[in-house]
Amino acid sequence: MIDPVLLSIGFGNFLVSRRVVAIISPASAPAKRLREEARDDKRLIDVTQGRRTRSIIITDSNHVVLSAIQSETVAQRFAPGGTLGGEDLA
């Protein structure tokens, strides 16, 4: 069995990286709808510690995780070697 690789999402919270489907910015209207639908369906996990939401992480189990870490920072932690090229962020 492959050892799980943990992804730090801030404030001592981690996700298993192979369960992450998407990392998105919370500013768009679809992201806000996604957050509200997840809250209504009891699929929302808020790990912001009361701070502003800066990224939304969607898992393969359809849970929505709110993080206070920028989506670009989470994506860099997610990438092998911790680096992303410019085309990865476009």
Coordinates of N, CA, C and O in Angstrom, one line a residue:
M1 N 0.8 -1.2 0.0 CA 0.0 0.0 0.0 C 0.9 1.2 0.0 O 1.9 1.3 0.7
I2 N 0.5 2.2 -0.7 CA 1.2 3.5 -0.8 C 1.0 4.3 0.4 O -0.1 4.5 0.9
D3 N 2.1 4.9 1.0 CA 2.0 5.7 2.1 C 1.2 7.0 1.7 O 1.5 7.6 0.7
P4 N 0.3 7.5 2.5 CA -0.4 8.7 2.2 C 0.5 9.9 2.3 O 1.3 10.0 3.3
V5 N 0.4 10.8 1.4 CA 1.1 12.1 1.5 C 0.2 13.1 2.0 O -0.9 13.4 1.4
L6 N 0.6 13.8 3.1 CA -0.3 14.8 3.7 C 0.0 16.2 3.1 O 1.1 16.5 2.9
L7 N -1.1 16.9 2.9 CA -1.0 18.3 2.4 C -1.4 19.2 3.5 O -2.5 19.1 4.0
S8 N -0.5 20.1 3.9 CA -0.8 21.1 4.9 C -1.7 22.2 4.4 O -1.4 22.8 3.4
I9 N -2.8 22.4 5.1 CA -3.8 23.4 4.6 C -3.9 24.5 5.7 O -4.9 25.3 5.6
G10 N -3.0 24.5 6.6 CA -2.9 25.6 7.6 C -3.4 25.3 9.0 O -4.3 24.4 9.1
F11 N -2.8 25.9 9.9 CA -3.1 25.8 11.4 C -3.1 24.4 11.9 O -4.0 24.0 12.7
G12 N -2.1 23.6 11.4 CA -2.0 22.2 11.9 C -3.0 21.3 11.3 O -3.2 20.2 11.8
N13 N -3.7 21.6 10.2 CA -4.6 20.8 9.5 C -4.0 20.2 8.3 O -3.3 20.9 7.5
F14 N -4.3 19.0 8.0 CA -3.8 18.3 6.8 C -4.9 17.5 6.1 O -5.8 17.1 6.7
L15 N -4.7 17.3 4.8 CA -5.5 16.5 3.9 C -4.6 15.4 3.3 O -3.4 15.7 3.0
V16 N -5.2 14.3 3.0 CA -4.4 13.3 2.2 C -4.4 13.8 0.8 O -5.5 14.0 0.2
S17 N -3.3 14.0 0.2 CA -3.2 14.7 -1.1 C -3.9 13.9 -2.2 O -4.4 14.6 -3.1
R18 N -3.9 12.6 -2.2 CA -4.5 11.9 -3.3 C -6.0 12.0 -3.3 O -6.7 11.6 -4.2
R19 N -6.6 12.6 -2.2 CA -8.1 12.8 -2.1 C -8.5 14.1 -2.7 O -9.7 14.4 -2.9
V20 N -7.5 15.0 -3.0 CA -7.9 16.4 -3.4 C -8.2 16.3 -4.9 O -7.4 15.8 -5.7
V21 N -9.3 16.9 -5.3 CA -9.8 17.0 -6.7 C -9.5 18.3 -7.3 O -9.0 18.5 -8.4
A22 N -9.7 19.4 -6.5 CA -9.5 20.8 -7.0 C -9.2 21.7 -5.9 O -9.6 21.5 -4.7
I23 N -8.4 22.8 -6.2 CA -8.1 23.9 -5.3 C -8.5 25.1 -6.0 O -8.0 25.4 -7.1
I24 N -9.5 25.8 -5.5 CA -10.1 27.0 -6.2 C -10.1 28.3 -5.4 O -10.0 28.2 -4.1
S25 N -10.1 29.4 -6.0 CA -10.2 30.7 -5.3 C -11.7 30.9 -4.9 O -12.6 30.6 -5.7
P26 N -11.9 31.5 -3.8 CA -13.3 31.6 -3.3 C -14.0 32.8 -3.8 O -15.2 33.1 -3.4
A27 N -13.4 33.6 -4.7 CA -14.0 34.9 -5.1 C -15.1 34.8 -6.1 O -16.0 35.7 -6.1
S28 N -15.2 33.8 -6.9 CA -16.2 33.7 -7.9 C -17.6 33.3 -7.4 O -17.7 32.7 -6.3
A29 N -18.6 33.7 -8.1 CA -20.0 33.3 -7.8 C -20.2 31.8 -7.7 O -20.8 31.3 -6.8
P30 N -19.7 31.0 -8.7 CA -19.8 29.6 -8.5 C -19.2 29.0 -7.3 O -19.7 28.1 -6.7
A31 N -18.0 29.5 -6.9 CA -17.4 29.1 -5.7 C -18.2 29.4 -4.4 O -18.3 28.6 -3.5
K32 N -18.8 30.5 -4.4 CA -19.7 30.9 -3.3 C -20.9 30.0 -3.3 O -21.4 29.6 -2.2
R33 N -21.5 29.7 -4.4 CA -22.7 28.8 -4.5 C -22.2 27.4 -4.0 O -23.0 26.7 -3.2
L34 N -21.1 26.9 -4.4 CA -20.5 25.6 -4.0 C -20.4 25.6 -2.5 O -20.8 24.6 -1.8
R35 N -19.9 26.6 -1.9 CA -19.7 26.7 -0.4 C -21.1 26.6 0.3 O -21.2 25.9 1.2
E36 N -22.1 27.4 -0.2 CA -23.4 27.4 0.4 C -24.1 26.0 0.3 O -24.7 25.6 1.2
E37 N -24.0 25.4 -0.9 CA -24.6 24.1 -1.1 C -23.9 23.1 -0.2 O -24.6 22.2 0.4
A38 N -22.6 23.1 0.0 CA -21.9 22.2 0.9 C -22.3 22.4 2.3 O -22.5 21.5 3.1
R39 N -22.5 23.7 2.7 CA -23.0 24.0 4.1 C -24.4 23.4 4.3 O -24.6 22.8 5.4
D40 N -25.3 23.6 3.4 CA -26.6 23.1 3.5 C -26.7 21.6 3.6 O -27.5 21.0 4.3
D41 N -25.8 20.9 2.8 CA -25.7 19.5 2.8 C -24.8 18.8 3.9 O -24.6 17.6 3.8
K42 N -24.3 19.7 4.7 CA -23.4 19.2 5.8 C -22.1 18.6 5.3 O -21.6 17.6 5.8
R43 N -21.6 19.1 4.2 CA -20.3 18.6 3.6 C -19.2 19.6 3.7 O -18.1 19.4 3.1
L44 N -19.4 20.7 4.4 CA -18.4 21.8 4.5 C -17.5 21.6 5.8 O -18.0 21.3 6.9
I45 N -16.2 21.7 5.5 CA -15.3 21.7 6.6 C -14.5 23.0 6.6 O -13.8 23.3 5.7
D46 N -14.6 23.7 7.7 CA -14.0 25.1 7.8 C -12.8 25.0 8.7 O -12.9 24.8 9.9
V47 N -11.6 25.1 8.1 CA -10.4 25.1 8.9 C -9.7 26.5 8.9 O -8.5 26.6 9.1
T48 N -10.4 27.5 8.8 CA -9.9 28.9 8.7 C -9.5 29.5 10.0 O -8.9 30.5 10.1
Q49 N -10.0 28.9 11.1 CA -9.7 29.4 12.5 C -10.3 30.8 12.6 O -9.7 31.7 13.3
G50 N -11.4 31.1 11.9 CA -12.0 32.5 12.0 C -11.4 33.5 11.1 O -11.9 34.6 11.1
R51 N -10.4 33.1 10.3 CA -9.8 34.1 9.4 C -10.6 34.0 8.0 O -11.4 33.2 7.8
R52 N -10.2 34.9 7.2 CA -10.8 35.0 5.8 C -10.5 33.8 5.0 O -9.4 33.3 5.0
T53 N -11.5 33.3 4.3 CA -11.3 32.1 3.4 C -10.5 32.6 2.2 O -10.9 33.5 1.5
R54 N -9.4 31.9 1.9 CA -8.5 32.3 0.8 C -8.4 31.2 -0.3 O -8.0 31.4 -1.4
S55 N -8.9 30.0 0.1 CA -9.0 28.9 -0.9 C -10.0 27.9 -0.5 O -10.4 27.8 0.7
I56 N -10.6 27.3 -1.5 CA -11.6 26.2 -1.3 C -11.0 25.0 -2.0 O -10.6 25.0 -3.1
I57 N -11.0 23.9 -1.2 CA -10.4 22.6 -1.6 C -11.6 21.6 -1.7 O -12.4 21.5 -0.8
I58 N -11.7 21.0 -2.9 CA -12.7 20.0 -3.1 C -12.1 18.6 -3.1 O -11.1 18.4 -3.7
T59 N -12.7 17.7 -2.3 CA -12.2 16.3 -2.2 C -13.0 15.3 -3.1 O -14.1 15.6 -3.5
D60 N -12.4 14.1 -3.2 CA -13.1 13.1 -4.0 C -14.4 12.6 -3.3 O -15.2 12.0 -4.0
S61 N -14.5 12.8 -2.0 CA -15.7 12.4 -1.3 C -16.8 13.5 -1.4 O -17.8 13.4 -0.7
N62 N -16.5 14.5 -2.2 CA -17.4 15.7 -2.4 C -17.5 16.6 -1.2 O -18.4 17.4 -1.0
H63 N -16.5 16.5 -0.3 CA -16.5 17.5 0.8 C -15.8 18.8 0.3 O -14.9 18.7 -0.6
V64 N -16.2 19.9 0.9 CA -15.6 21.2 0.6 C -14.9 21.7 1.8 O -15.5 21.8 2.9
V65 N -13.6 22.0 1.6 CA -12.8 22.4 2.7 C -12.4 23.9 2.5 O -11.8 24.2 1.5
L66 N -12.7 24.7 3.5 CA -12.3 26.1 3.5 C -11.0 26.3 4.2 O -10.8 25.8 5.3
S67 N -10.0 27.0 3.5 CA -8.7 27.2 4.1 C -8.4 28.7 4.1 O -8.8 29.4 3.2
A68 N -7.6 29.2 5.1 CA -7.1 30.5 5.1 C -5.8 30.7 4.4 O -5.3 31.8 4.4
I69 N -5.3 29.7 3.8 CA -4.1 29.8 3.0 C -4.4 30.0 1.5 O -5.4 29.5 1.0
Q70 N -3.7 30.9 0.9 CA -3.9 31.2 -0.6 C -3.9 29.9 -1.4 O -3.1 29.0 -1.2
S71 N -4.8 29.9 -2.4 CA -4.8 28.7 -3.3 C -3.5 28.4 -4.0 O -3.2 27.3 -4.2
E72 N -2.8 29.5 -4.4 CA -1.5 29.3 -5.0 C -0.5 28.6 -4.1 O 0.3 27.8 -4.5
T73 N -0.5 29.0 -2.8 CA 0.4 28.4 -1.8 C 0.0 26.9 -1.6 O 0.9 26.1 -1.5
V74 N -1.3 26.6 -1.5 CA -1.7 25.2 -1.3 C -1.3 24.4 -2.5 O -0.8 23.3 -2.4
A75 N -1.4 25.0 -3.7 CA -1.1 24.3 -5.0 C 0.4 24.0 -5.0 O 0.9 23.0 -5.4
Q76 N 1.3 25.0 -4.5 CA 2.7 24.8 -4.5 C 3.1 23.6 -3.5 O 3.9 22.8 -3.8
R77 N 2.4 23.6 -2.4 CA 2.6 22.5 -1.4 C 2.2 21.1 -2.0 O 2.7 20.1 -1.7
F78 N 1.2 21.2 -2.9 CA 0.6 20.0 -3.5 C 1.5 19.4 -4.6 O 1.6 18.2 -4.8
A79 N 2.2 20.3 -5.3 CA 3.0 19.9 -6.5 C 4.2 19.1 -6.0 O 4.8 19.4 -5.0
P80 N 4.7 18.2 -6.8 CA 5.9 17.4 -6.5 C 7.1 18.4 -6.4 O 7.3 19.2 -7.3
G81 N 7.8 18.3 -5.3 CA 9.0 19.2 -5.1 C 8.6 20.6 -4.6 O 9.5 21.4 -4.4
G82 N 7.3 20.9 -4.5 CA 6.9 22.1 -4.0 C 7.0 23.3 -4.9 O 6.9 24.5 -4.5
T83 N 7.2 23.1 -6.2 CA 7.3 24.2 -7.2 C 6.3 24.0 -8.3 O 6.0 22.9 -8.7
L84 N 5.8 25.1 -8.8 CA 4.9 25.1 -9.9 C 5.5 26.0 -11.0 O 6.1 27.1 -10.7
G85 N 5.3 25.7 -12.2 CA 5.7 26.6 -13.3 C 4.6 27.6 -13.6 O 3.5 27.5 -13.1
G86 N 4.9 28.6 -14.4 CA 4.0 29.7 -14.7 C 2.7 29.2 -15.4 O 1.6 29.7 -15.1
E87 N 2.9 28.2 -16.2 CA 1.7 27.6 -16.9 C 0.8 26.9 -16.0 O -0.4 26.8 -16.3
D88 N 1.3 26.4 -14.9 CA 0.4 25.7 -13.9 C -0.5 26.7 -13.2 O -1.6 26.3 -12.7
L89 N -0.1 28.0 -13.1 CA -0.9 28.9 -12.4 C -1.8 29.8 -13.3 O -2.6 30.6 -12.8
A90 N -1.7 29.6 -14.6 CA -2.5 30.4 -15.5 C -3.9 29.9 -15.6 O -4.3 28.9 -15.3

